[in-house]
mmCIF file of C-alpha atoms in Angstrom:
data_model
loop_
_atom_site.group_PDB
_atom_site.id
_atom_site.type_symbol
_atom_site.label_atom_id
_atom_site.label_comp_id
_atom_site.label_asym_id
_atom_site.label_seq_id
_atom_site.Cartn_x
_atom_site.Cartn_y
_atom_site.Cartn_z
ATOM 1 C CA UNK A 1 7.398 0.474 8.277
ATOM 2 C CA UNK A 2 8.211 -2.046 5.729
ATOM 3 C CA UNK A 3 5.681 -0.738 3.376
ATOM 4 C CA UNK A 4 6.817 2.781 3.655
ATOM 5 C CA UNK A 5 10.420 1.712 2.879
ATOM 6 C CA UNK A 6 9.370 -0.079 -0.255
ATOM 7 C CA UNK A 7 7.396 3.160 -1.292
ATOM 8 C CA UNK A 8 10.302 5.133 -0.728
ATOM 9 C CA UNK A 9 12.648 3.141 -2.348
ATOM 10 C CA UNK A 10 10.628 2.855 -5.684
ATOM 11 C CA UNK A 11 9.768 6.578 -5.561
ATOM 12 C CA UNK A 12 13.653 7.137 -5.317
ATOM 13 C CA UNK A 13 14.423 4.750 -8.201
ATOM 14 C CA UNK A 14 11.597 6.754 -10.395
ATOM 15 C CA UNK A 15 12.804 10.143 -9.681
ATOM 16 C CA UNK A 16 16.323 8.958 -10.530
ATOM 17 C CA UNK A 17 15.509 7.371 -13.783
ATOM 18 C CA UNK A 18 13.204 10.599 -14.776
ATOM 19 C CA UNK A 19 16.231 12.998 -13.777
ATOM 20 C CA UNK A 20 19.413 10.842 -15.097
ATOM 21 C CA UNK A 21 17.994 11.036 -18.661
ATOM 22 C CA UNK A 22 17.687 15.112 -18.852
ATOM 23 C CA UNK A 23 20.739 15.797 -16.870
ATOM 24 C CA UNK A 24 22.756 13.693 -19.006
ATOM 25 C CA UNK A 25 21.579 15.239 -22.352
ATOM 26 C CA UNK A 26 22.263 18.710 -20.723
ATOM 27 C CA UNK A 27 25.753 17.791 -20.079
ATOM 28 C CA UNK A 28 26.557 18.115 -23.746
ATOM 29 C CA UNK A 29 27.528 21.280 -25.431
ATOM 30 C CA UNK A 30 25.317 22.501 -28.096
ATOM 31 C CA UNK A 31 28.242 23.164 -30.690
ATOM 32 C CA UNK A 32 30.166 19.961 -30.000
ATOM 33 C CA UNK A 33 29.489 17.780 -32.824
ATOM 34 C CA UNK A 34 28.666 14.257 -32.307
ATOM 35 C CA UNK A 35 30.308 11.074 -33.831
ATOM 36 C CA UNK A 36 28.438 8.103 -35.084
ATOM 37 C CA UNK A 37 29.611 6.130 -31.710
ATOM 38 C CA UNK A 38 28.509 8.600 -29.320
ATOM 39 C CA UNK A 39 25.264 9.020 -30.826
ATOM 40 C CA UNK A 40 24.661 5.453 -30.933
ATOM 41 C CA UNK A 41 26.036 4.976 -27.189
ATOM 42 C CA UNK A 42 23.502 7.997 -26.278
ATOM 43 C CA UNK A 43 20.714 6.252 -27.913
ATOM 44 C CA UNK A 44 21.248 2.762 -26.173
ATOM 45 C CA UNK A 45 21.614 4.536 -22.949
ATOM 46 C CA UNK A 46 18.351 6.238 -23.268
ATOM 47 C CA UNK A 47 16.529 3.235 -24.677
ATOM 48 C CA UNK A 48 17.581 1.313 -21.549
ATOM 49 C CA UNK A 49 16.712 4.143 -19.521
ATOM 50 C CA UNK A 50 13.134 3.539 -21.088
ATOM 51 C CA UNK A 51 13.303 -0.179 -20.693
ATOM 52 C CA UNK A 52 13.889 0.341 -16.659
ATOM 53 C CA UNK A 53 11.002 2.857 -16.584
ATOM 54 C CA UNK A 54 8.687 0.397 -18.305
ATOM 55 C CA UNK A 55 9.646 -2.369 -16.164
ATOM 56 C CA UNK A 56 9.099 -0.324 -12.950
ATOM 57 C CA UNK A 57 5.652 0.835 -14.459
ATOM 58 C CA UNK A 58 4.539 -2.601 -15.253
ATOM 59 C CA UNK A 59 5.769 -3.876 -11.943
ATOM 60 C CA UNK A 60 3.948 -1.040 -10.211
ATOM 61 C CA UNK A 61 0.739 -1.977 -12.242
ATOM 62 C CA UNK A 62 0.862 -5.624 -11.277
ATOM 63 C CA UNK A 63 1.560 -4.404 -7.654
ATOM 64 C CA UNK A 64 -1.713 -2.341 -7.567
ATOM 65 C CA UNK A 65 -3.899 -5.065 -9.491
ATOM 66 C CA UNK A 66 -3.029 -7.322 -6.875
ATOM 67 C CA UNK A 67 -3.609 -5.111 -3.908
ATOM 68 C CA UNK A 68 -6.838 -3.960 -5.321
ATOM 69 C CA UNK A 69 -8.530 -7.094 -6.096
ATOM 70 C CA UNK A 70 -11.712 -7.469 -4.100
ATOM 71 C CA UNK A 71 -11.398 -11.251 -3.464
ATOM 72 C CA UNK A 72 -8.102 -10.400 -1.639
ATOM 73 C CA UNK A 73 -9.357 -7.265 0.173
ATOM 74 C CA UNK A 74 -12.286 -9.545 1.619
ATOM 75 C CA UNK A 75 -9.979 -11.915 2.661
ATOM 76 C CA UNK A 76 -7.948 -9.503 4.404
ATOM 77 C CA UNK A 77 -10.961 -7.675 6.090
ATOM 78 C CA UNK A 78 -12.150 -11.059 7.153
ATOM 79 C CA UNK A 79 -8.767 -11.813 8.941
ATOM 80 C CA UNK A 80 -8.695 -8.657 10.348
ATOM 81 C CA UNK A 81 -11.990 -8.931 11.938
ATOM 82 C CA UNK A 82 -11.676 -12.359 13.349
ATOM 83 C CA UNK A 83 -8.013 -11.038 14.794
ATOM 84 C CA UNK A 84 -10.144 -8.129 16.540
ATOM 85 C CA UNK A 85 -12.461 -10.385 17.739
ATOM 86 C CA UNK A 86 -9.842 -12.813 19.003
ATOM 87 C CA UNK A 87 -8.168 -10.019 20.921
ATOM 88 C CA UNK A 88 -11.301 -8.701 22.527
ATOM 89 C CA UNK A 89 -12.165 -12.254 23.751
ATOM 90 C CA UNK A 90 -8.512 -12.539 25.042
ATOM 91 C CA UNK A 91 -8.817 -9.239 26.919
ATOM 92 C CA UNK A 92 -12.061 -10.747 28.735
ATOM 93 C CA UNK A 93 -10.260 -13.582 29.618
ATOM 94 C CA UNK A 94 -7.854 -11.508 31.593
ATOM 95 C CA UNK A 95 -10.300 -9.500 33.342
ATOM 96 C CA UNK A 96 -12.993 -9.993 35.685
ATOM 97 C CA UNK A 97 -16.530 -9.449 34.076
ATOM 98 C CA UNK A 98 -19.829 -9.426 35.998
ATOM 99 C CA UNK A 99 -22.460 -11.354 34.056
ATOM 100 C CA UNK A 100 -24.484 -8.061 33.940
ATOM 101 C CA UNK A 101 -21.687 -6.348 31.943
ATOM 102 C CA UNK A 102 -21.589 -8.897 29.455
ATOM 103 C CA UNK A 103 -24.883 -7.968 27.395
ATOM 104 C CA UNK A 104 -25.345 -4.193 26.565
ATOM 105 C CA UNK A 105 -29.146 -4.715 26.637
ATOM 106 C CA UNK A 106 -31.130 -5.175 29.900
ATOM 107 C CA UNK A 107 -33.631 -7.535 30.442
ATOM 108 C CA UNK A 108 -36.572 -5.883 28.974
ATOM 109 C CA UNK A 109 -34.584 -5.199 25.825
ATOM 110 C CA UNK A 110 -33.125 -1.947 26.053
ATOM 111 C CA UNK A 111 -29.941 -0.415 27.192
ATOM 112 C CA UNK A 112 -29.415 -0.145 31.024
ATOM 113 C CA UNK A 113 -30.130 3.226 32.280
ATOM 114 C CA UNK A 114 -31.946 4.276 29.084
ATOM 115 C CA UNK A 115 -35.321 5.995 29.895
ATOM 116 C CA UNK A 116 -38.097 4.459 27.849
ATOM 117 C CA UNK A 117 -41.552 5.089 27.961
ATOM 118 C CA UNK A 118 -44.523 2.273 27.688
#
């Protein structure tokens, strides 16, 4: 849930950043003359928008590199497997299990009830 919220928030910020600059540029009349102060202000606003977009892209790159790090992925996989195994052992503690049900293989090394020819 938290992950989805972060992705939604970042997507909203990126879309807003990409949409805000062109929409602001469309608000200017084509026949209107620009003064030096207005032009400098527009350039500063666009420049700051580009800095924000670059910072967000850089941050997403860092998150991507961290998330796809093979060593970290292996550690996460091992922790998840250990947690699953512990959950299975905890389930066995709460239930009555016959000794014959513990092993999946019978006395002869084959699955119980399987037909095998010798």
